[in-house]
Each structure stands twice: as C-alpha cells, then as structure tokens.
Short mmCIF file of C-alpha atoms in Angstrom, two decimals:
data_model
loop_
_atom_site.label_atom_id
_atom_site.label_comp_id
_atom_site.label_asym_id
_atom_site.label_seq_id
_atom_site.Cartn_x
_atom_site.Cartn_y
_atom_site.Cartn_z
CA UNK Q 1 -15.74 -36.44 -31.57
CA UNK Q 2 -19.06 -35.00 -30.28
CA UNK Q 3 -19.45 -35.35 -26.47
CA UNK Q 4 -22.45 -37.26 -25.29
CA UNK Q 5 -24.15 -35.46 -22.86
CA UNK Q 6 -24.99 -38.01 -19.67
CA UNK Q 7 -27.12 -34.75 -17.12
CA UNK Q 8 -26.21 -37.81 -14.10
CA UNK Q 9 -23.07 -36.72 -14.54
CA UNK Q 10 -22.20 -33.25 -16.45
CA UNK Q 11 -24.29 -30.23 -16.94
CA UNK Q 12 -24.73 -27.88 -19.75
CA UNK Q 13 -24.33 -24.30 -17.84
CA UNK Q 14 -24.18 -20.75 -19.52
CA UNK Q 15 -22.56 -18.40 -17.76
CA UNK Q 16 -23.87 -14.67 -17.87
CA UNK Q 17 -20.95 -12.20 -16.65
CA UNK Q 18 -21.52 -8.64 -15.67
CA UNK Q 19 -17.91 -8.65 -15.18
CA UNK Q 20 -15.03 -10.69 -17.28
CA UNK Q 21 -11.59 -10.14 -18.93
CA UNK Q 22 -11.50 -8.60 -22.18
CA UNK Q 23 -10.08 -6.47 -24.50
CA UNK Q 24 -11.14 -3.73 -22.91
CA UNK Q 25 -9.95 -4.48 -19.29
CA UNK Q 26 -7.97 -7.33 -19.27
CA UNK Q 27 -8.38 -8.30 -15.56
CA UNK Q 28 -11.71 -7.17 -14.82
CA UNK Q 29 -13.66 -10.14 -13.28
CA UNK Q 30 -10.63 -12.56 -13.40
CA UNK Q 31 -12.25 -14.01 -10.38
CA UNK Q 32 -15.30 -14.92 -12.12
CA UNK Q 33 -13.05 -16.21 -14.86
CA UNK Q 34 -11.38 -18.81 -11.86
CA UNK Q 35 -15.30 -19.96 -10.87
CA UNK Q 36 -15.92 -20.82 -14.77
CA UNK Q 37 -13.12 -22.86 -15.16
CA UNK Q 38 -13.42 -24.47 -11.67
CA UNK Q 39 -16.84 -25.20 -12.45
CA UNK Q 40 -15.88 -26.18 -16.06
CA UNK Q 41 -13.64 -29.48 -14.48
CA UNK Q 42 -17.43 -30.95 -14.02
CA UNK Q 43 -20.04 -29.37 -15.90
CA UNK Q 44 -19.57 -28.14 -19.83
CA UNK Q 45 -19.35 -24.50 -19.79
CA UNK Q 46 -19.71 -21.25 -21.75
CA UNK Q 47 -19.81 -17.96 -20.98
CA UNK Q 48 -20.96 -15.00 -22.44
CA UNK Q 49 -20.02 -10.85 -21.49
CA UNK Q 50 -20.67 -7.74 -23.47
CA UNK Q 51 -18.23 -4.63 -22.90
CA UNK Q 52 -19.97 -1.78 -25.01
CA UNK Q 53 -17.24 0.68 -26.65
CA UNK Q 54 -17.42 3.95 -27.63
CA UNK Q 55 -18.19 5.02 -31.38
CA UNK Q 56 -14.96 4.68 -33.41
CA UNK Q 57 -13.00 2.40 -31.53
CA UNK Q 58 -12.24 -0.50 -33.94
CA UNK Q 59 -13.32 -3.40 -31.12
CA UNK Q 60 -16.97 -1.97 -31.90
CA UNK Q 61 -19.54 -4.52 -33.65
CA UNK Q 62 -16.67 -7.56 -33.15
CA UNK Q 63 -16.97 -10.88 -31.37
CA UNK Q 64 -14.41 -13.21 -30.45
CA UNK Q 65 -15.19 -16.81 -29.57
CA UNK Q 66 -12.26 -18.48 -27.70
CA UNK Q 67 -12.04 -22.02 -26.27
CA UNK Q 68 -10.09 -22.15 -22.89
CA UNK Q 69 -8.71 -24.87 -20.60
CA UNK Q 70 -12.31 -26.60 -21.43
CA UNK Q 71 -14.92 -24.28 -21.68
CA UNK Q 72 -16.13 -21.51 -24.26
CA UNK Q 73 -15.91 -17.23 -23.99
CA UNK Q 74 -17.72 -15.86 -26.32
CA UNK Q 75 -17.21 -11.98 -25.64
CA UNK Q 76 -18.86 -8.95 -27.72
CA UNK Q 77 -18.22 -5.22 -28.55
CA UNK Q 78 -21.48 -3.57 -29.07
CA UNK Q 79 -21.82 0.27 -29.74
CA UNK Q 80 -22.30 2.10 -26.14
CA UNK Q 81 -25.22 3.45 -25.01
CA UNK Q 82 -27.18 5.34 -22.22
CA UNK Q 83 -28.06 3.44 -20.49
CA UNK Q 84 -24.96 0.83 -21.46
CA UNK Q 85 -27.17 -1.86 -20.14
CA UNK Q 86 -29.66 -1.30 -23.07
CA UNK Q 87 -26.36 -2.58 -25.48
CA UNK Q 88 -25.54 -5.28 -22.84
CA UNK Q 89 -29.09 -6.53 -23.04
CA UNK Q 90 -29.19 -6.37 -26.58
CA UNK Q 91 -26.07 -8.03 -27.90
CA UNK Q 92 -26.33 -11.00 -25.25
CA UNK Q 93 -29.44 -11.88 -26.41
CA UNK Q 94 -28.16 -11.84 -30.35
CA UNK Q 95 -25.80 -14.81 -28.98
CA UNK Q 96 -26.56 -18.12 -29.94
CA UNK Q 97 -24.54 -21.73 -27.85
CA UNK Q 98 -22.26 -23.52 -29.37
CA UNK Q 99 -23.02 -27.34 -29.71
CA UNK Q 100 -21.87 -28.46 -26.04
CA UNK Q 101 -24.59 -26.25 -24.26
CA UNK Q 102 -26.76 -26.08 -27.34
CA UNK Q 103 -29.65 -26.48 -24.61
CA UNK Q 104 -28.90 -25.59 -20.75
CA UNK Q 105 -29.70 -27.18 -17.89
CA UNK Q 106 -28.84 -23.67 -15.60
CA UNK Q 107 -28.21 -19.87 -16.45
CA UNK Q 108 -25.78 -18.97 -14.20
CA UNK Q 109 -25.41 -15.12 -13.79
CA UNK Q 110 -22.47 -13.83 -11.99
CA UNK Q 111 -23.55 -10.15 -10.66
CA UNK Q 112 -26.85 -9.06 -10.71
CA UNK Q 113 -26.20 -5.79 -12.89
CA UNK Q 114 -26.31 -5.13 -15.92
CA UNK Q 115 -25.88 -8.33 -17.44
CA UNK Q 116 -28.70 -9.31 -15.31
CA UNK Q 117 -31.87 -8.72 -17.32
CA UNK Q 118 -30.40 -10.66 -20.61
CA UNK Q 119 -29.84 -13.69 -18.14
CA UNK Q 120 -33.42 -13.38 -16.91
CA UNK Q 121 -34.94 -13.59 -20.07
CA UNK Q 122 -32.05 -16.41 -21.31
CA UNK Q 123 -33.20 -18.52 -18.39
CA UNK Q 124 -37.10 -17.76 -19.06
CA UNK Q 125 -36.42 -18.54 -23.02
CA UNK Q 126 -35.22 -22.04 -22.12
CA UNK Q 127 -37.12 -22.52 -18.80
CA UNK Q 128 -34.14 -23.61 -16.71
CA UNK Q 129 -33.20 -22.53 -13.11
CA UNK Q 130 -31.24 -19.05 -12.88
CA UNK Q 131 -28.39 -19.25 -10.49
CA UNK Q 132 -26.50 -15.69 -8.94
CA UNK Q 133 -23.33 -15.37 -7.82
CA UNK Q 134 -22.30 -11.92 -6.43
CA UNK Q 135 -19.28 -10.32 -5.73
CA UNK Q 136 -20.22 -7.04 -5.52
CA UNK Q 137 -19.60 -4.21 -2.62
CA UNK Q 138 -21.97 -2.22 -3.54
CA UNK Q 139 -24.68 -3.66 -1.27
CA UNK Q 140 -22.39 -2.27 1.71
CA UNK Q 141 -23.83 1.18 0.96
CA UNK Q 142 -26.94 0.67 -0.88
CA UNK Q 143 -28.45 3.78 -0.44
CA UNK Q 144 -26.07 4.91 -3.16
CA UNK Q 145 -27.43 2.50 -5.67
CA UNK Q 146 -29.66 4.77 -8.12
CA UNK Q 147 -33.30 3.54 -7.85
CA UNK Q 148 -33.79 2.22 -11.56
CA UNK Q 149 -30.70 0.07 -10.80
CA UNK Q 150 -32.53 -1.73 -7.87
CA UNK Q 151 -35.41 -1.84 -9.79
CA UNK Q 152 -33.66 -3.94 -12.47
CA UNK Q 153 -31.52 -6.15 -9.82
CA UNK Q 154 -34.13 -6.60 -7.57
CA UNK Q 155 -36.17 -7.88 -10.83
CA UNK Q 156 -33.81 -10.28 -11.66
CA UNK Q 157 -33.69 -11.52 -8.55
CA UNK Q 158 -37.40 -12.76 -8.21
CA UNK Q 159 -36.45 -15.05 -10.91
CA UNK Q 160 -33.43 -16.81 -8.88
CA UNK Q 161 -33.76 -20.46 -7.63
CA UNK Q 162 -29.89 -19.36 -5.96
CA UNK Q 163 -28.21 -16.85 -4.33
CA UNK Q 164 -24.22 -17.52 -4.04
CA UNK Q 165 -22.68 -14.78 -2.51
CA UNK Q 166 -18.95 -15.14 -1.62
CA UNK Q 167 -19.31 -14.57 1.77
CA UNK Q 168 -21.67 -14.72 4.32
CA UNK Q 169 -21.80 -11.19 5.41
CA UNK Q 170 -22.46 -10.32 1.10
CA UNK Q 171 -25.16 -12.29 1.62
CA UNK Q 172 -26.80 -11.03 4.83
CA UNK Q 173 -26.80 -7.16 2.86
CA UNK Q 174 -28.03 -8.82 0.24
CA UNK Q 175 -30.60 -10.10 2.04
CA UNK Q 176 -31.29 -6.23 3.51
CA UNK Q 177 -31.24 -5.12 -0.30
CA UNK Q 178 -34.46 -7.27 -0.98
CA UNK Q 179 -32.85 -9.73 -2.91
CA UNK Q 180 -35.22 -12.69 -2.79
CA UNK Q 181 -37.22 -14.58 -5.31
CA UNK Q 182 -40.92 -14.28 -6.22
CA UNK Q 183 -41.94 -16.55 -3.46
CA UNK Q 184 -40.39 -14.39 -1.14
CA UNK Q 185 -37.64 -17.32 -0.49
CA UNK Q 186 -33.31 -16.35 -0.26
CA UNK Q 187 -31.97 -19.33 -0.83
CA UNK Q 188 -28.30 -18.39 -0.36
CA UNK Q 189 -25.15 -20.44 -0.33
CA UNK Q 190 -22.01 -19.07 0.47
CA UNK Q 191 -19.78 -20.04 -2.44
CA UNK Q 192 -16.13 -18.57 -2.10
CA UNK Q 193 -13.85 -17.12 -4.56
CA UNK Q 194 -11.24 -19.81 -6.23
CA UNK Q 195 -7.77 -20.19 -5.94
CA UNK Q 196 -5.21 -22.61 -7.83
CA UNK Q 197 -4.00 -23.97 -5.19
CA UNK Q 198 -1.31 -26.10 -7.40
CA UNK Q 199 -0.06 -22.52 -8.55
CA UNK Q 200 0.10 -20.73 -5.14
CA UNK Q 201 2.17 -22.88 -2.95
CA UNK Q 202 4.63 -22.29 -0.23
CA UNK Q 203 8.61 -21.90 -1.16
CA UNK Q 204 10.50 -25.03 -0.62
CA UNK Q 205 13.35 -22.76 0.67
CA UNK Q 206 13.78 -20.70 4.18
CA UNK Q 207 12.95 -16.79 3.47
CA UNK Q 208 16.37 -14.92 4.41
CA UNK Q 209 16.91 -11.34 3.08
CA UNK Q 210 19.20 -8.71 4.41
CA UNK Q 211 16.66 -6.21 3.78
CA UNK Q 212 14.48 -7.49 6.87
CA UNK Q 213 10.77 -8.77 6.29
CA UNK Q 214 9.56 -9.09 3.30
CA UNK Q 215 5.85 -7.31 3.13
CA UNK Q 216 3.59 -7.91 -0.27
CA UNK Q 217 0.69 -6.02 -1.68
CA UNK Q 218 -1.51 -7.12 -4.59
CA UNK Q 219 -4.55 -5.60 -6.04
CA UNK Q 220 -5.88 -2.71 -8.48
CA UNK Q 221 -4.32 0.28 -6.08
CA UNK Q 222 -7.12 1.96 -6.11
CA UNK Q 223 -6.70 4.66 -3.09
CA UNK Q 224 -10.34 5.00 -2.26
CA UNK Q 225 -10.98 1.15 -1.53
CA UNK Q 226 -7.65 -0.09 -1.00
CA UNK Q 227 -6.06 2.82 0.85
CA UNK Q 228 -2.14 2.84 -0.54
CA UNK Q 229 -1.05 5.83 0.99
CA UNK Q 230 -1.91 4.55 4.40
CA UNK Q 231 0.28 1.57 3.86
CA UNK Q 232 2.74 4.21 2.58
CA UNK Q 233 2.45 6.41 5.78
CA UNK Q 234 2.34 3.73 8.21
CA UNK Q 235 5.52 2.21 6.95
CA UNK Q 236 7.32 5.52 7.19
CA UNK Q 237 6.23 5.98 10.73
CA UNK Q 238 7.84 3.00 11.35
CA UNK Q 239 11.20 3.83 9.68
CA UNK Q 240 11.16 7.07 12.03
CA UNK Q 241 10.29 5.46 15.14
CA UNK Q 242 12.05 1.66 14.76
CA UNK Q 243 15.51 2.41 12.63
CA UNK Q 244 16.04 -1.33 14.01
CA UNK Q 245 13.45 -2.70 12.49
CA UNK Q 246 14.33 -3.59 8.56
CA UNK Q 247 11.66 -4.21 6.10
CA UNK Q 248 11.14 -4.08 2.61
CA UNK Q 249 7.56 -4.06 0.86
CA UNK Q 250 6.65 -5.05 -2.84
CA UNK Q 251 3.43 -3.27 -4.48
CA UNK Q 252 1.93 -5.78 -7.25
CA UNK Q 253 -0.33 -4.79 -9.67
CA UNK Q 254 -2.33 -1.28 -11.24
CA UNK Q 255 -2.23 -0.81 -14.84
CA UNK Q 256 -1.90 3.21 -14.80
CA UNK Q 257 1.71 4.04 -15.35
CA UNK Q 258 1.01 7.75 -14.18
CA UNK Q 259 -1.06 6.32 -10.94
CA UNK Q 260 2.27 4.20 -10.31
CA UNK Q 261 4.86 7.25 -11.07
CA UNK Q 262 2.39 9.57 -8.36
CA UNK Q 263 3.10 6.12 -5.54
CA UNK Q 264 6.13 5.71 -6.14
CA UNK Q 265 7.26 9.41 -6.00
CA UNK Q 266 5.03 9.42 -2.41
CA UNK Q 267 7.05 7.25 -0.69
CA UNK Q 268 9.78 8.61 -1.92
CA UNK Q 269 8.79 12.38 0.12
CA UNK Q 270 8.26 10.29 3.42
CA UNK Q 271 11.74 8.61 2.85
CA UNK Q 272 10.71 5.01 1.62
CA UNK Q 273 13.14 4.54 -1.58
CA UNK Q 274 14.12 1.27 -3.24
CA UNK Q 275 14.73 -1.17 -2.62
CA UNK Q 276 12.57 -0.94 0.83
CA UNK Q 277 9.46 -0.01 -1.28
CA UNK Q 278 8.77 -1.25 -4.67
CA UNK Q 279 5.87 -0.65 -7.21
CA UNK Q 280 6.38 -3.24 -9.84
CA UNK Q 281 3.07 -3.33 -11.75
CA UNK Q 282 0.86 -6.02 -13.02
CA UNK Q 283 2.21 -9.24 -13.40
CA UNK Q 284 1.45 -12.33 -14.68
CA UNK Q 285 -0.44 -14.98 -11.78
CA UNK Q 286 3.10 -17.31 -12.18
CA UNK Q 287 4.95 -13.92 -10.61
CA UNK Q 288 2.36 -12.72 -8.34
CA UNK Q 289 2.83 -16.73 -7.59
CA UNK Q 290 6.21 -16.77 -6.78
CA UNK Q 291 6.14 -13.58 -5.18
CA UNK Q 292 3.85 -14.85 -2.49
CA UNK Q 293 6.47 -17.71 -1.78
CA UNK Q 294 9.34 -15.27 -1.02
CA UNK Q 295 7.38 -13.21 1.22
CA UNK Q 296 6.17 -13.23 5.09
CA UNK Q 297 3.33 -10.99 5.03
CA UNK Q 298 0.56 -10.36 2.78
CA UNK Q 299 -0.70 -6.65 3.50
CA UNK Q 300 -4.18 -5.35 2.71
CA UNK Q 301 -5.44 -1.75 4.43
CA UNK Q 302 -8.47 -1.64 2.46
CA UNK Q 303 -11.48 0.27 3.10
CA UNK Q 304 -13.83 -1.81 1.83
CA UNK Q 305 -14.15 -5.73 0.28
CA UNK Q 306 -16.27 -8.87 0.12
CA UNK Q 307 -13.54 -11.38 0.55
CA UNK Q 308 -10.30 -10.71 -1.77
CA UNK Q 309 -8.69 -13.81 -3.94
CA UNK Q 310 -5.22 -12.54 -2.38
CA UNK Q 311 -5.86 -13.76 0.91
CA UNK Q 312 -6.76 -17.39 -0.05
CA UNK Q 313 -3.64 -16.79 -2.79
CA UNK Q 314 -1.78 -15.99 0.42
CA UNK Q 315 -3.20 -18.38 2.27
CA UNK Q 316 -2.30 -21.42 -0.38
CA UNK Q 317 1.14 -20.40 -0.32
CA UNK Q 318 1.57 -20.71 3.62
CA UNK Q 319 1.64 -17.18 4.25
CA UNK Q 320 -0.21 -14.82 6.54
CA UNK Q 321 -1.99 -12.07 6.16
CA UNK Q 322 -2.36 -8.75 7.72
CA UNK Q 323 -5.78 -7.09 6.62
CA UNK Q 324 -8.78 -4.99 7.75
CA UNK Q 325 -11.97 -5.96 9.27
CA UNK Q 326 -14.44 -5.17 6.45
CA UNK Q 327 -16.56 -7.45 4.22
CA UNK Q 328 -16.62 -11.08 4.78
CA UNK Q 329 -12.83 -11.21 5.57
CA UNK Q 330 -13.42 -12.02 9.33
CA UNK Q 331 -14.86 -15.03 8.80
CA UNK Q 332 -11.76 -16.64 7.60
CA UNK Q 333 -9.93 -14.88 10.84
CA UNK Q 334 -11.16 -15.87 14.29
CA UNK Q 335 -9.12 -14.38 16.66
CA UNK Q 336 -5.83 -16.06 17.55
CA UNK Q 337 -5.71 -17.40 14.12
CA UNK Q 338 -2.19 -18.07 12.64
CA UNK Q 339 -3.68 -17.48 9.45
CA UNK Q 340 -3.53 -13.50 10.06
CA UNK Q 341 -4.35 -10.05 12.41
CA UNK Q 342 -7.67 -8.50 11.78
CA UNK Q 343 -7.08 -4.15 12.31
CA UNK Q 344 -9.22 -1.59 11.95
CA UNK Q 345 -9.82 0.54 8.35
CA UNK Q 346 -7.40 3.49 8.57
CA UNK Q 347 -6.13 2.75 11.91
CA UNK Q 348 -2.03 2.53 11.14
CA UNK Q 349 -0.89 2.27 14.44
CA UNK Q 350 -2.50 -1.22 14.58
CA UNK Q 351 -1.09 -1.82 11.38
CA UNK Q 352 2.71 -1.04 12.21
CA UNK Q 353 2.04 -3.14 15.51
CA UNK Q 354 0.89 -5.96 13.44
CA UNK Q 355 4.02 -5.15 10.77
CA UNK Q 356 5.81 -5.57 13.99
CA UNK Q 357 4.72 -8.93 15.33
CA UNK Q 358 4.66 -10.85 12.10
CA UNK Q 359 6.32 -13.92 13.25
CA UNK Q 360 8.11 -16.56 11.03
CA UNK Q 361 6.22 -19.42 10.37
CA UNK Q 362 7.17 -23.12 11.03
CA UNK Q 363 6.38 -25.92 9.05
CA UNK Q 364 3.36 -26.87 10.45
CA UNK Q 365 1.68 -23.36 10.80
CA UNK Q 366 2.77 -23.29 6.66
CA UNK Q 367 1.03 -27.02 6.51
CA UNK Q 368 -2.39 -25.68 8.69
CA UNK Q 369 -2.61 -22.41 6.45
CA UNK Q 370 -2.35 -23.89 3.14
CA UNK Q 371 -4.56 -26.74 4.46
CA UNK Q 372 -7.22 -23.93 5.42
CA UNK Q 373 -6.59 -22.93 1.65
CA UNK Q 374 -7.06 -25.78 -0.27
CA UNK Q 375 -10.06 -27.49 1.56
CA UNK Q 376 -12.02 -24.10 1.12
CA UNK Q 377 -11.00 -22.32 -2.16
CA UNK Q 378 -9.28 -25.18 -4.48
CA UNK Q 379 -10.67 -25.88 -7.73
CA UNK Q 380 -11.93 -29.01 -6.50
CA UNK Q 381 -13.80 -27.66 -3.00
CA UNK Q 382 -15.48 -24.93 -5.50
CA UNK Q 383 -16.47 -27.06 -7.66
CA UNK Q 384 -18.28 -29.16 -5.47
CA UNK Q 385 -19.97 -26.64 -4.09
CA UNK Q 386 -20.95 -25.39 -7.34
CA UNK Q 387 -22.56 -28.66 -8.10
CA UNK Q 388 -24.57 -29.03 -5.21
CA UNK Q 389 -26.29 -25.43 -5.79
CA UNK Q 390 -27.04 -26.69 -9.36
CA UNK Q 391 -28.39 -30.24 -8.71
CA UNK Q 392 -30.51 -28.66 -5.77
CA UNK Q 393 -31.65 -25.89 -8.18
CA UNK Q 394 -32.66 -28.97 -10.17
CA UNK Q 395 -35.03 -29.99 -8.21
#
C-alpha cells in the first residue's frame, strides 16, 4: 500500500553522504548510517553516496538500491576521476527518488565535501532547505585543507539554512573556517552522534576475571589519530613498574590483517602476550556489544577526534571511559565526572595513573552513566533533535 504523505507529521528527506558503507569500505560513515535510520523512525528517508572505483574493477558503472530497517540506500560505482568529486557530482545527480521522497521537503548533506556540490544543486533543483551535518576533523587544522577544497565547501555552505555539527567545539572551527550562509548567518545546532542504546547495555552479571581489569579499545587503529602504540607502551610500563597490578586489554576492530600482525607482534617485544593483550579484529556491533558489557574501561589515546560513537557505546553500557582531551570529547566530561578521566594526547603517565584508578562501578554510577547515554545519543533523543532542525529550517 502506498503511504500517504501527512508533512504535519512525516517528512520526505534525502540524504546526501560524503561518507557511507559500501562495497568498497564497508564501515566507512557507519555513523552517518545510525543518524539515517534514527532520523528514518520519523521522517521517510533515502540516501544517496557515490564511491568512484578505479578502471577495471567490476563494481564500476553498478548501482545497488537496498531498503533497510525503513528507509532507502541507493549507492553508485562511477568510473574515478581527478578530481573524484567531478564523478561524485556527476553520478548523484543521474539519481532519480523512489516514490516515498519522490519530492523533498529537506536535502540533508552529511559532510560538506565532496558530495557537497551535487546536494547544493539537488536542494536548488527542488527549492527546499539544505541541512549539514559534519563530522569531520579536518577543520582542526584547516590550513591543510587545499584552497579549491574550501572554495567548494565554503560554496556549499552559503546555501545552508543548518549547520549540525556533532559537537560544539566542531562547530566553533567551523565557524573559524567561514562556514556560514549567504546572509552571513551560522545557524548551528549541535546534533550528536547516535547510539542504540537497546543494543549497548550494561551486563546483568558482576565483572570477575582472574586476569585483573578488563581494558577495551575500539576503532579503525589508525596510529596517526588514534595512537596504538602509546596504549601499547604505556601498558608495558605498567607491567614493569606494578607486577601487582593485573590487567588484560582487548583491541576491537582494523580491517588490515598485516596492520594487525605488525600490533600484535609490538606488544609482544615490550612483553604484553595473550591473553593480557588481544587484537581481535572487526566485529560485528552485537560483539563489540557484548564486549563493552564484560569490560571496566573503555580506552581511547587518540590524537585527534570530534566526539567518537565508542564513548556514548561505552557510556550506554554503564561503563567508563578513559580518553584524551581533544575534539568535543570534554564536553561530555566535566571534571569529577564518573562517566570518565580526561588526559592529555601522548601523555602515558596520566594514562597508566588513570589505568590505575579505574574504580568498579556500583549500580547507581552504571544507572547515572547509561542515563547520561540514552537521554543524549538514543535513537529517540536524535531524532528529536533532528526534527526540530528540519521544521525550523521550514520556516
């Protein structure tokens, strides 16, 4: 049966992603993935991404069209070029709606480049409000963005009626970067990443495991911005200089086998063998899940972020966090917090302290963390955030 289409209600919104899972990268922009379908429990919802391959590979001049949990991906495989956003622009533009969002009310773009110039014109062709949500670090050291690139994002830009960066401090350097709309106007609106907060939830049973406290790590391992081998030399400084001190630490997630083998064979030279450290892969969100329930202690030592999913992941399942002070991360930590300990990038004596005085929790710091979780990242708090920006964009 066709859907009637009451706007009081529901909105038709095409979503424009820089980023997105495909079969080219199958987690890139997963957190974009999480806003579409949170967004997708009140508005109808598709979303469109190009990932330009090479010459020969057989993904090249395919689409795919699938319908997930509610809402529509249509994803294409144009033939790369230079620049790659010349094929971006052009095969997002060949795209035509499906029935539910036949005509939009909003363009929603998530990251300004290179998808962003398609979504400009998208939103002119229909003359509907263009929405941005950005995720991107970049705008922590502008200066390296080339000058044609802020040419193009600062373009698409002037067309926004909404900036919705994912924290605050993303937003005040986007602000810096010039990001504003013809008028001169930012209208920004801090809109934070989503979490399933009826996935990640907190173990039913007391954590007990002979091999001490149970540390966790989850995210791409990339050593420039996430800084693994710190975590690795930090932890065996604290073998060497607290023998009493038992631990055991679990590495989720990198899709390089040969990146993994070069970790793994790290720790092993500074002593750290299984099953105290542990580099397990990418998993599946149920097992990064269920991992976060057995543990005490999330651990990031990054170098640079906006405001990970992890942390809220951690967060939902009644778990604190140990993490640098960089992006937007601090504020979701006020000092004192039992949510987590804010350290310094590269600093690993603050990091084995904090190792150190990671308490266990009781049931009501569990109850307050995952509370913090679910009235600020949930499907449902996202959601109604996301309608607010649109109704106002409205306007």
């Amino acid at each position: 049966m066709e859907k009637t289409h009451d706007k009081t209600k529901s909105l038709r919104v095409l979503h424009i992603a820089s980023w997105y899972p495909s079969k080219v990268h199958g987690s890139l922009g997963n957190f974009i993935q999480r806003h579409v379908r949170a967004i997708a429990t009140k508005h109808y919802c598709e979303v469109w991404y190009s990932s330009p391959v090479s010459e020969g590979n057989p993904l090249m001049g395919t689409e795919e069209v699938l319908d997930v949990e509610g809402f529509i991906e249509r994803k294409t495989y144009p033939r790369a070029t230079k620049p790659g956003v010349r094929a971006i622009t052009r095969s997002l533009l060949t795209l035509s709606p499906g029935e539910d969002i036949a005509m939009p009310d909003i363009v929603h773009l998530h990251v300004a480049f290179p998808a962003g110039r398609a979504a400009r014109i998208l939103a002119e062709r229909w003359g509907v409000p263009l929405v941005i949500t950005e995720h991107w670090t970049a705008y922590h050291d502008s200066q390296n963005i080339p000058l044609w690139r802020r040419i193009s994002m600062r373009r698409t830009a002037a067309d926004a009626a909404a900036f919705c960066p994912v924290t605050n401090q993303l937003g005040s350097k986007m602000r810096a970067f010039k990001m504003l709309n013809t008028r001169g106007e930012s209208k920004y609106i801090t809109v934070p990443n989503v979490v399933d907060t009826e996935l990640f939830t907190p173990s039913s049973q007391v954590n007990s495991d002979s091999l001490g406290v149970k540390l966790l790590h989850v995210s791409s391992l990339d050593e420039a911005q996430k800084n693994i081998t710190g975590i690795l030399h930090s932890l065996a400084t604290l073998q060497d200089s607290r023998p009493d001190f038992k631990f055991c630490m679990k590495f989720i997630g990198g899709n390089n086998s040969e990146r993994l083998s070069k970790l793994s064979n790290y720790a092993t030279s500074l002593g750290l063998c299984e099953p105290c450290i542990s580099f397990v892969g990418q998993l599946p969100l149920e097992e990064v899940a269920e991992n976060m329930r057995m543990a005490d202690g999330l651990i990031l030592f990054s170098r640079k972020e906006n405001f990970p999913c992890v942390i809220a992941e951690a967060w939902a399942s009644g778990i604190s966090v140990i993490t640098t002070d960089v992006g937007g991360i601090a504020e979701h930590i006020p000092e004192g917090s039992e949510r987590g300990f804010l350290i310094n990038p590269d600093d690993e004596l603050a990091l084995i302290e904090a190792i150190i005085n990671l308490k266990p929790r009781t049931d009501s710091q569990i109850e307050a963390i995952r509370k913090y979780a679910v009235d600020n990242f949930s499907v449902d708090a996202v959601a109604a955030e996301y309608d607010k920006v649109y109704r106002e964009a409205l306007v």
